[in-house]
CSV table of C-alpha atoms and ligand atoms in Angstrom, one decimal:
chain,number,residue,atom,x,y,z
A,10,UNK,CA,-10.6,1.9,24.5
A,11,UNK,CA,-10.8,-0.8,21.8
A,12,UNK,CA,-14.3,0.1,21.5
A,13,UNK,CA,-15.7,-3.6,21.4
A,14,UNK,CA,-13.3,-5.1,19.3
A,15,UNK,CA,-10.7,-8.0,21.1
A,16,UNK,CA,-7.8,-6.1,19.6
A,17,UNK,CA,-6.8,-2.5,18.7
A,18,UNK,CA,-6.1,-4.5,15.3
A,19,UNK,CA,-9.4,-5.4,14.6
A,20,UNK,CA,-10.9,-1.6,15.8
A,21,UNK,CA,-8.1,-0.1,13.3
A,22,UNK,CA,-8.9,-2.1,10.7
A,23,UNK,CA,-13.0,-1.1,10.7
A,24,UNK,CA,-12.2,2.3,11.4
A,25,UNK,CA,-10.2,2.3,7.7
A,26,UNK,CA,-13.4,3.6,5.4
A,27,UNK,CA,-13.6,6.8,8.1
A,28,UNK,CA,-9.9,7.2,8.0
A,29,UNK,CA,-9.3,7.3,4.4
A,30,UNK,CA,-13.1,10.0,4.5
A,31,UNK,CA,-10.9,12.2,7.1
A,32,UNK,CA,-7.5,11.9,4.9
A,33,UNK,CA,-9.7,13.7,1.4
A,34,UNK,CA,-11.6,16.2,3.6
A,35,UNK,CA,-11.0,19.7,2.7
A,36,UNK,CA,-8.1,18.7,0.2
A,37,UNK,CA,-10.8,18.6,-2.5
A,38,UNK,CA,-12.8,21.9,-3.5
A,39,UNK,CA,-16.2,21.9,-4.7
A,40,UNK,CA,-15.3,22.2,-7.9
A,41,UNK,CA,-13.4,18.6,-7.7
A,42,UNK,CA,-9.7,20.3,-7.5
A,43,UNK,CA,-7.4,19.5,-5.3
A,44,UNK,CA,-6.3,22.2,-2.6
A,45,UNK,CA,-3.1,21.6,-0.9
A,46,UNK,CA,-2.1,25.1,0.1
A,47,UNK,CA,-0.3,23.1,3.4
A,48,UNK,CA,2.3,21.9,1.3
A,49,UNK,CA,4.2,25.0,2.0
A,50,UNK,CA,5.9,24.2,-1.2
A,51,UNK,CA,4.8,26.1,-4.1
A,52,UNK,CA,3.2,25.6,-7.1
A,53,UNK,CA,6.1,27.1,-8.7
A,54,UNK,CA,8.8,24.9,-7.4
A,55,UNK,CA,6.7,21.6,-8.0
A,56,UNK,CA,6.5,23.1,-11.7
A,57,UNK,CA,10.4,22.7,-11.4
A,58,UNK,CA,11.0,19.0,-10.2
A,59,UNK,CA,13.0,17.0,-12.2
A,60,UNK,CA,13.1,13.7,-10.0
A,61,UNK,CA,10.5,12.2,-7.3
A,62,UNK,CA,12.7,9.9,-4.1
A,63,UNK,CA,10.8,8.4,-1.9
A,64,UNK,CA,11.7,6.8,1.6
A,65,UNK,CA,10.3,4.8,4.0
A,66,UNK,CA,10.5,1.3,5.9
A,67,UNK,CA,7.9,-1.4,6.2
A,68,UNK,CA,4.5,-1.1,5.0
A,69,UNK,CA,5.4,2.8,4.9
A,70,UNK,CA,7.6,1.8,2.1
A,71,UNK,CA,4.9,-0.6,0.5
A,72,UNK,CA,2.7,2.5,0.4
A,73,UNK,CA,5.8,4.5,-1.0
A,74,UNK,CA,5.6,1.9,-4.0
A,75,UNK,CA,2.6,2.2,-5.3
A,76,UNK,CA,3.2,5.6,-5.3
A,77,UNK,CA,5.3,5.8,-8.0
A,78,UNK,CA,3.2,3.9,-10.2
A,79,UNK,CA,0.8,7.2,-9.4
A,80,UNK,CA,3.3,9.5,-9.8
A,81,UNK,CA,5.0,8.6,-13.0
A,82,UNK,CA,1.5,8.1,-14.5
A,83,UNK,CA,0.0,11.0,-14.0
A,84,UNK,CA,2.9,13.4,-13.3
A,85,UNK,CA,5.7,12.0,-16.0
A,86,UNK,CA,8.3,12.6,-13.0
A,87,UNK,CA,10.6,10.0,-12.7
A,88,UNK,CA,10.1,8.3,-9.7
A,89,UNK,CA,12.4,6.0,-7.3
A,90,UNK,CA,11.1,4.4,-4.0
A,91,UNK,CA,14.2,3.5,-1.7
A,92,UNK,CA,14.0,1.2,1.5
A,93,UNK,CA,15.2,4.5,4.0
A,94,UNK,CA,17.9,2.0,5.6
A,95,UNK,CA,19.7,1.8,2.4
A,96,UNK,CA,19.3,5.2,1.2
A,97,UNK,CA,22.0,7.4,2.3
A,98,UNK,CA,24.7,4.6,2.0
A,99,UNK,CA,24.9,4.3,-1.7
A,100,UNK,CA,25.1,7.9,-2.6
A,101,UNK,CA,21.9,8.7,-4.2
A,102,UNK,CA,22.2,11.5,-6.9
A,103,UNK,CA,19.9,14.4,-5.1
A,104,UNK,CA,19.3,17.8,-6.2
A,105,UNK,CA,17.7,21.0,-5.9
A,106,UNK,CA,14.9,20.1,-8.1
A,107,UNK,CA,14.7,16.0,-6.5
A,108,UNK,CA,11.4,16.0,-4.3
A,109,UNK,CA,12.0,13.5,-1.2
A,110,UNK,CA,8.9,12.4,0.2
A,111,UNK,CA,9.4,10.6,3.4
A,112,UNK,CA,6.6,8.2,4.9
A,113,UNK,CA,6.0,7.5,8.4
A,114,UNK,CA,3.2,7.0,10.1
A,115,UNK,CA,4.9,7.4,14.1
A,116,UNK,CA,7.3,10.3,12.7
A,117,UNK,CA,10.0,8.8,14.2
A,118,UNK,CA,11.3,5.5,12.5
A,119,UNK,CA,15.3,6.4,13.1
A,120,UNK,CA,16.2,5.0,9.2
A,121,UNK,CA,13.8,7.3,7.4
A,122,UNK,CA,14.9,10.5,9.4
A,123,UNK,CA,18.6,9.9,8.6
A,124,UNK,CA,17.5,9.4,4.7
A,125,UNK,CA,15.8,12.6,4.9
A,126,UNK,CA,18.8,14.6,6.6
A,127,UNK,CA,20.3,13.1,4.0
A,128,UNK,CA,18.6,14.2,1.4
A,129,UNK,CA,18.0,17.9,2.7
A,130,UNK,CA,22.0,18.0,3.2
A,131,UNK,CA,22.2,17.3,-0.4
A,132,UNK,CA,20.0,20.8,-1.0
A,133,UNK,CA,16.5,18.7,-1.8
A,134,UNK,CA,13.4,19.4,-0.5
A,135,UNK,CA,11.3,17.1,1.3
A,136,UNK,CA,8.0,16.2,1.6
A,137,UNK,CA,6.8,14.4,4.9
A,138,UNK,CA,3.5,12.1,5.0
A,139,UNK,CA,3.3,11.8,8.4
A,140,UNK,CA,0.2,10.9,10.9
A,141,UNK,CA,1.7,11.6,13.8
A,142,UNK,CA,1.3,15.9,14.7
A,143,UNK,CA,4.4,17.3,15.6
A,144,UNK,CA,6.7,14.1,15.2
A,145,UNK,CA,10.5,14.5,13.8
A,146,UNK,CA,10.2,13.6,10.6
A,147,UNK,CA,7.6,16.5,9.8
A,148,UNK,CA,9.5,19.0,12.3
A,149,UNK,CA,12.9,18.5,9.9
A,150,UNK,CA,10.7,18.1,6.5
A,151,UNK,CA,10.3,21.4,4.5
A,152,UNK,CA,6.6,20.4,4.2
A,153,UNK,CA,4.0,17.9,5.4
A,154,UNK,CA,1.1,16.5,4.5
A,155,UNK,CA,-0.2,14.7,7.7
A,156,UNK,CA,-2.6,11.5,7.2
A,157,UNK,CA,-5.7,11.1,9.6
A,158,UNK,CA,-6.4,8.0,10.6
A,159,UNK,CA,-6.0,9.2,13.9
A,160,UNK,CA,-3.5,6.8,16.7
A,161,UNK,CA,-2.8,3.6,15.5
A,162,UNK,CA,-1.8,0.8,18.4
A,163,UNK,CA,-1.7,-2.4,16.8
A,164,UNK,CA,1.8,-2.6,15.5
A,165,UNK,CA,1.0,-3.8,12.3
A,166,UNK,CA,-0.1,-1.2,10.0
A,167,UNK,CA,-3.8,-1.0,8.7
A,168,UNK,CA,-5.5,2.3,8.4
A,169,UNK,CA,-2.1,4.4,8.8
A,170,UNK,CA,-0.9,2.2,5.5
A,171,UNK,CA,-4.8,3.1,3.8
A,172,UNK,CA,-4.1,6.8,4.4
A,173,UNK,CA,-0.5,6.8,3.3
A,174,UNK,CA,-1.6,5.8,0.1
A,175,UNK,CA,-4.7,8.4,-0.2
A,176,UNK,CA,-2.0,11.1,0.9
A,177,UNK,CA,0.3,9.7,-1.9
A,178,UNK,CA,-2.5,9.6,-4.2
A,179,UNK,CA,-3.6,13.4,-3.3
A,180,UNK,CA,0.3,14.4,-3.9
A,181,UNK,CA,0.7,12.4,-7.2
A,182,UNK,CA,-2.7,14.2,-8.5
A,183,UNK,CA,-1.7,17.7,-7.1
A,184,UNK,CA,1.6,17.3,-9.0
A,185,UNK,CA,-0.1,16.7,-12.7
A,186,UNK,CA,-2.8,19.2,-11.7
A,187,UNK,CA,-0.3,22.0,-10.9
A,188,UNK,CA,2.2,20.6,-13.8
A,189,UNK,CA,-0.8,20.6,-15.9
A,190,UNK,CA,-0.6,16.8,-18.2
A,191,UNK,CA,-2.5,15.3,-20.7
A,192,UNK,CA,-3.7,13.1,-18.2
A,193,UNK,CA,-6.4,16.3,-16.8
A,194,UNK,CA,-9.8,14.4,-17.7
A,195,UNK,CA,-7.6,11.8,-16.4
A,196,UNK,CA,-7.0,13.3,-13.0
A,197,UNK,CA,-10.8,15.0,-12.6
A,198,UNK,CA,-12.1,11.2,-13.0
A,199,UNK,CA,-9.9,10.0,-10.0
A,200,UNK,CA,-10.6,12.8,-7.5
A,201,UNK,CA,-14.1,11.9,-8.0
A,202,UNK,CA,-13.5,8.5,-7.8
A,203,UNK,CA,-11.3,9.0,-4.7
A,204,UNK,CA,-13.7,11.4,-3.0
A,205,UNK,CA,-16.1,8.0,-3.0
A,206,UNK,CA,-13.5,5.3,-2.3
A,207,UNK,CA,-14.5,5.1,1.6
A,208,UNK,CA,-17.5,3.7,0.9
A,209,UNK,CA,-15.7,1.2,-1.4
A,210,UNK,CA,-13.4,-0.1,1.6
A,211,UNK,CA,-17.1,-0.4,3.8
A,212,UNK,CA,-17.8,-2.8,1.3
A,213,UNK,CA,-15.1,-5.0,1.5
A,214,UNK,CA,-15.3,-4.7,5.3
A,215,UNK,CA,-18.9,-6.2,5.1
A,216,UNK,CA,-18.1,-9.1,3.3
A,217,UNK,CA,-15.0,-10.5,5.4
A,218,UNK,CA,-16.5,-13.3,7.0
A,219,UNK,CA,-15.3,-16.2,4.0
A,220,UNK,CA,-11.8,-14.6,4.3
A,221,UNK,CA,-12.2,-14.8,8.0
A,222,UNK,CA,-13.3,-18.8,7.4
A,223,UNK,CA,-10.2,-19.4,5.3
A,224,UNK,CA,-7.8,-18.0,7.1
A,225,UNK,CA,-8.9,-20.1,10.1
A,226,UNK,CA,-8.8,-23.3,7.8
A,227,UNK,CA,-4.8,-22.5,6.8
A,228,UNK,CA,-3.6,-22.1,10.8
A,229,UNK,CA,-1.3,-24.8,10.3
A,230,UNK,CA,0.3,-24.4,6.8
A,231,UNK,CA,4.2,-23.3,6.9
A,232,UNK,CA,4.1,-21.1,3.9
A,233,UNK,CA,1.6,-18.7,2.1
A,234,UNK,CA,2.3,-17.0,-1.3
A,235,UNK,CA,1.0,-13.5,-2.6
A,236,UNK,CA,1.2,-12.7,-6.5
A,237,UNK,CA,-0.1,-8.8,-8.2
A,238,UNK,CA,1.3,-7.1,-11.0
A,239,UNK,CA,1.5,-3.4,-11.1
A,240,UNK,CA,0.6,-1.7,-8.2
A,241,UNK,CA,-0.8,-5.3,-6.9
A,242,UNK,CA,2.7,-6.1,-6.7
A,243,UNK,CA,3.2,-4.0,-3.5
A,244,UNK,CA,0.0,-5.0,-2.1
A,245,UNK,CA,1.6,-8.7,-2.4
A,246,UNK,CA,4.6,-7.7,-0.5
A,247,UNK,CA,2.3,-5.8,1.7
A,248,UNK,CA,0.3,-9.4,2.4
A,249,UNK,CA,3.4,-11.2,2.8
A,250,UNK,CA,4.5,-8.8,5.6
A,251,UNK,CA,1.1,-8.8,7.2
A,252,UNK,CA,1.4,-12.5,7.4
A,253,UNK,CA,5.0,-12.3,8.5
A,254,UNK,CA,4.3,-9.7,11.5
A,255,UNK,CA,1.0,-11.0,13.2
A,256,UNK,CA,1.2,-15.2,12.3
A,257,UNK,CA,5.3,-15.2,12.1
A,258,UNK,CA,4.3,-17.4,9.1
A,259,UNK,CA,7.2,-17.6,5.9
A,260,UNK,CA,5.3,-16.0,3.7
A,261,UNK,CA,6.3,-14.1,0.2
A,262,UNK,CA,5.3,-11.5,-2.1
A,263,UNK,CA,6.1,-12.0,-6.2
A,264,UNK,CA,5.6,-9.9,-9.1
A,265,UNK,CA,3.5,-12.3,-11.2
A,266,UNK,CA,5.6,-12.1,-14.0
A,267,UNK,CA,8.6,-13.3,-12.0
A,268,UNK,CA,6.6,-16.2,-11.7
A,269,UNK,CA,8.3,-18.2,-14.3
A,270,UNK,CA,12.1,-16.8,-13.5
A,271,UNK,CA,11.8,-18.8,-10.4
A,272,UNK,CA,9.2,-18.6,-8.0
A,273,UNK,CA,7.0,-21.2,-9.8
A,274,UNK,CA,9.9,-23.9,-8.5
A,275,UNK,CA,8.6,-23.2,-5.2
A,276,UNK,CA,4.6,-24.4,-6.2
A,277,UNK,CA,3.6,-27.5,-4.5
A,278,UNK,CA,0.6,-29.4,-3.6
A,279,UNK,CA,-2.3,-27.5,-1.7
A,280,UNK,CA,0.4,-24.7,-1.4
A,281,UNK,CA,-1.7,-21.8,-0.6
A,282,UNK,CA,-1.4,-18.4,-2.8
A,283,UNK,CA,-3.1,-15.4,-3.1
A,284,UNK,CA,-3.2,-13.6,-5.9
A,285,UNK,CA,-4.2,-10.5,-6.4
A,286,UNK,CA,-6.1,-9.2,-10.0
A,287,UNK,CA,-6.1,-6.3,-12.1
A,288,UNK,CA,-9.2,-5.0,-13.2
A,289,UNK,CA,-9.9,-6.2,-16.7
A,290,UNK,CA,-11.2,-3.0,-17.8
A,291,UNK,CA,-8.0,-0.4,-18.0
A,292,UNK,CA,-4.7,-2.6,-18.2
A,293,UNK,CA,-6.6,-5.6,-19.2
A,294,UNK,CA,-3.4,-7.4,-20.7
A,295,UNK,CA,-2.1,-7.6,-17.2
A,296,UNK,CA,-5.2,-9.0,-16.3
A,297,UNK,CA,-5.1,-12.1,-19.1
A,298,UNK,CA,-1.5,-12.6,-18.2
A,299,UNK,CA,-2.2,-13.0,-14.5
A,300,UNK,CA,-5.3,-15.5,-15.3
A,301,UNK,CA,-2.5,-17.4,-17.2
A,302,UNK,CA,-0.2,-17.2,-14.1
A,303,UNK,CA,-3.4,-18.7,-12.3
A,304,UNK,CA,-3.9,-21.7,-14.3
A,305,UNK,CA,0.2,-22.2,-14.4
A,306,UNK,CA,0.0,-22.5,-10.5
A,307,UNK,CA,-3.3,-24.2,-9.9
A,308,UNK,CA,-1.8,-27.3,-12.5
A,309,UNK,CA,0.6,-27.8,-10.3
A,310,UNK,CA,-1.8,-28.0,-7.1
A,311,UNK,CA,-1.8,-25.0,-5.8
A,312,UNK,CA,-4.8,-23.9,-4.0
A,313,UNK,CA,-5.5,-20.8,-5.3
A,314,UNK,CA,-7.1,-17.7,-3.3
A,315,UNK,CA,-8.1,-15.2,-5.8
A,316,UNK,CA,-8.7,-11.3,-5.2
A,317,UNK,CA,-10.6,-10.0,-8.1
A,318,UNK,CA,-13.2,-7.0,-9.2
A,319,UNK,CA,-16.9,-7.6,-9.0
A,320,UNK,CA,-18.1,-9.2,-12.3
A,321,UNK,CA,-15.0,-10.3,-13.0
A,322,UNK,CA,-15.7,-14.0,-14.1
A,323,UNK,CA,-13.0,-15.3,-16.6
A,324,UNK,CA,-11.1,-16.1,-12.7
A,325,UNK,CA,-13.6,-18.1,-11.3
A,326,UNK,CA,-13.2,-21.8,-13.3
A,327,UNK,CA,-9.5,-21.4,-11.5
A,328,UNK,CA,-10.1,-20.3,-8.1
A,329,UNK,CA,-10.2,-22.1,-5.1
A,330,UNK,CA,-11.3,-19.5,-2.9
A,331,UNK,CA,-12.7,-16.3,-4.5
A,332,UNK,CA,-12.5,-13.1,-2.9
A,333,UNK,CA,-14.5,-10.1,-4.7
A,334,UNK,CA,-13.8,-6.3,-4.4
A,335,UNK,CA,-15.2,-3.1,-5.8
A,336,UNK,CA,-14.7,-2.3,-9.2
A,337,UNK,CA,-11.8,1.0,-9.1
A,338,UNK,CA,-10.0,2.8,-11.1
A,339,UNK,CA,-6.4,0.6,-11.6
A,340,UNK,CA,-4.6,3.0,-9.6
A,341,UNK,CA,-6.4,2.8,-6.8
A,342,UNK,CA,-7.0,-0.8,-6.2
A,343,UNK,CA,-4.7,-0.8,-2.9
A,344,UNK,CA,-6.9,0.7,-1.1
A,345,UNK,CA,-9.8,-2.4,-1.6
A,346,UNK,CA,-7.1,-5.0,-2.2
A,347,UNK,CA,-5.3,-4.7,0.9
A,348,UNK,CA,-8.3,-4.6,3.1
A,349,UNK,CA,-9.0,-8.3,2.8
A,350,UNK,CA,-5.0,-9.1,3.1
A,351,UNK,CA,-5.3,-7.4,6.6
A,352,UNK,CA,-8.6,-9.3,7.9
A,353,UNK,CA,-6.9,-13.1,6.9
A,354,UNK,CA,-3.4,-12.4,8.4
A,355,UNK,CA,-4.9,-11.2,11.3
A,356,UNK,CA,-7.2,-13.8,11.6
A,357,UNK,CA,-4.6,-16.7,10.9
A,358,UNK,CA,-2.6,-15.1,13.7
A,359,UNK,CA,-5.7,-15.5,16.1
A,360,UNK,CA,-6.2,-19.1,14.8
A,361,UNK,CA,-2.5,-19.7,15.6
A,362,UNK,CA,-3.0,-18.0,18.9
A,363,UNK,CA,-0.9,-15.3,18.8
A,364,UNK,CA,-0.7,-11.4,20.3
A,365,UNK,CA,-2.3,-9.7,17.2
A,366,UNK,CA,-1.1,-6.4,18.6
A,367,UNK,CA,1.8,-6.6,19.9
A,368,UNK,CA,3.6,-9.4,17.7
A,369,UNK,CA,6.8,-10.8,19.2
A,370,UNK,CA,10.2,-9.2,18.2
A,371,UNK,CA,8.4,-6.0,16.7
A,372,UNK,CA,8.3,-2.2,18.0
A,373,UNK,CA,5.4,0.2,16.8
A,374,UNK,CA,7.8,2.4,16.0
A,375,UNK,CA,11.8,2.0,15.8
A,376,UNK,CA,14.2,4.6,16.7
A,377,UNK,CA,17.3,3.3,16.3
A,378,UNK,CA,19.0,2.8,13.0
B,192,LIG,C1,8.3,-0.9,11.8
B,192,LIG,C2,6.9,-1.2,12.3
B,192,LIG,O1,9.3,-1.2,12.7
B,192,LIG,O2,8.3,0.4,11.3
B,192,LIG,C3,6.1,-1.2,11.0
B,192,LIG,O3,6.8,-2.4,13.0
B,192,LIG,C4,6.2,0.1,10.2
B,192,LIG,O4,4.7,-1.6,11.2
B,192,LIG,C5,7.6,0.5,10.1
B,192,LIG,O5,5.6,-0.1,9.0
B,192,LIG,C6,7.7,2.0,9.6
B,192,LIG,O6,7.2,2.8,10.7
B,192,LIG,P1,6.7,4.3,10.4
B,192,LIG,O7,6.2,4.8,11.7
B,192,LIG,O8,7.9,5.0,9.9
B,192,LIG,O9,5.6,4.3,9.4
């Protein structure tokens, strides 16, 4: 059942380009609109919210996230993410017009099922991205919009975090589309450039073996940094966890411009960090600031493991290991820039001989709060 691979880790991970296909199809017309009719929530009531929430634990939150960078883009919806353990405990102001979206790929993570009884007590409606049919947190959602990246085993997240984001993507996009913003050229451009995204993570797939090389050569290092900006800010945290869960490595995730408040103490001799790029097309002064935060570290030894766009080449006099991915819009950059995150933690758990599927301590899915 793990189809040739040694672990359900390593399967889940190659099965992410046909996940993230199955997520889009028949949510996209053939006139490149979105058609979300399952929302069960109607275009009229999205018209009225005032207030996005979103809720979920672990990579589901990571996911959650980036989201909002989506949502307040291309919806102009304020948008909060809250970890779903901390939610109900600090009185969150909720309304009629909030939308809650709760992520989970099992359904039945106990912390975000009490946020989102929380939330519906308080008269909101929510929103469920779910991949598992028929689980909890969709059964007590008002609406759900269910992932398919099919049964996930390992216990670490891959694909179910891929699809999270495509779902979050497809919600953000339906929002301006049926709020109408002056981001609709905006929006068209995506869809297309989401309906061809798959083939983008195949890409990164095929070219994993260096990553796969690297990771082996850091099995005994104590600590490994991640840096992004923007939404490569989550995908940091979500490299830092992936490194935590499968090689029980310290391991942290930093906004890059945090650097300089205080992480950059922490820089050391052959200290690895990743760092992942913005595109220098779109928000290109992110871009030349993260460079800078390049050089900064790599002059005070780091070794620097770079993740950066195709053709990008103003990164290669400062890094130490260069990994490439697709070119993509800036908003959608998770869903290439993760991919290699996944392969190295999973292979510097192998290295370190660890259970890459079932890591020690950890449940696939926990129902107690
Ligand atoms: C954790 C799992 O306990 O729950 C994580 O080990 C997962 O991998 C988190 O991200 C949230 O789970 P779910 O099912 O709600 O997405």
């Amino acid at each position: 059942e793990k189809g040739g691979y040694d672990y359900f880790m390593l399967k889940e991970i190659a099965e992410q380009p046909k996940a993230v296909a199955d997520t889009l199809l028949g949510r996209i017309d053939a006139a490149g609109s979105l058609t979300l009719d399952e929302l069960r929530i109607s275009a009229a009531e999205l018209r009225e919210v005032d207030k996005v929430v979103i809720v979920a634990c672990g990579t589901a939150f990571h996911a959650g996230l980036i989201a909002k960078y989506a949502i307040e883009h291309w919806t102009r919806i304020p948008c909060e993410v809250e970890l779903a353990s901390e939610f109900r405990y600090r009185d969150p102001i909720l309304g009629a017009r909030s939308l809650v979206i709760a992520i989970s790929q099992s359904g039945e993570t106990m912390d975000t099922l009490m946020a989102l009884r929380h939330a519906r007590e308080q008269g909101s409606k929510v929103l469920a991205i779910c991949n598992t049919n028929g689980s909890t947190i969709p059964r007590e959602s008002d609406a759900v919009l269910y992932t398919h990246a099919g049964p996930e085993v390992a216990v670490a997240s891959t694909k179910a975090f891929l699809t999270q984001l495509v779902a979050c993507y497809l919600v953000a996009l339906y929002l301006g589309q049926v709020r109408g913003t002056k981001w609709g050229d905006e929006i068209q451009a995506v869809i297309r450039d989401l309906s061809r995204i798959s083939n983008e993570v195949e890409r990164v797939l095929e070219t994993m073996e260096p990553v796969r090389e690297l990771a082996r050569s850091l099995a005994d290092k104590k600590t490994v940094l991640f840096l992004g900006r923007h939404v490569g800010y989550p995908v940091a945290l979500e490299g830092a966890l992936k490194l935590k869960e499968l090689a029980y490595m310290h391991a942290e995730g930093f906004a890059a411009g945090e650097l300089k408040h205080g992480p950059i103490a922490l820089i050391e001799e052959d200290l690895p960090v990743v760092v992942v790029v913005p595109s220098p097309r779109g928000r290109s002064v992110l871009h030349d600031k993260i460079v800078s935060n390049i050089q900064e570290i790599r002059a005070r030894g780091a070794r620097t493991i770079v993740i950066a766009e195709e053709g990008d080449e103003t990164v290669v006099p400062y890094a130490d290991h260069l990994i490439r991915i697709p070119a993509t819009p800036t908003l959608l950059q998770p869903l290439v820039a993760t991919v290699p995150l996944q392969v190295f933690a999973c292979e510097l758990a192998t290295a370190r001989g660890n259970e890459v599927d079932q890591p020690r301590n950890l449940a696939k899915s926990v129902t107690v709060e």
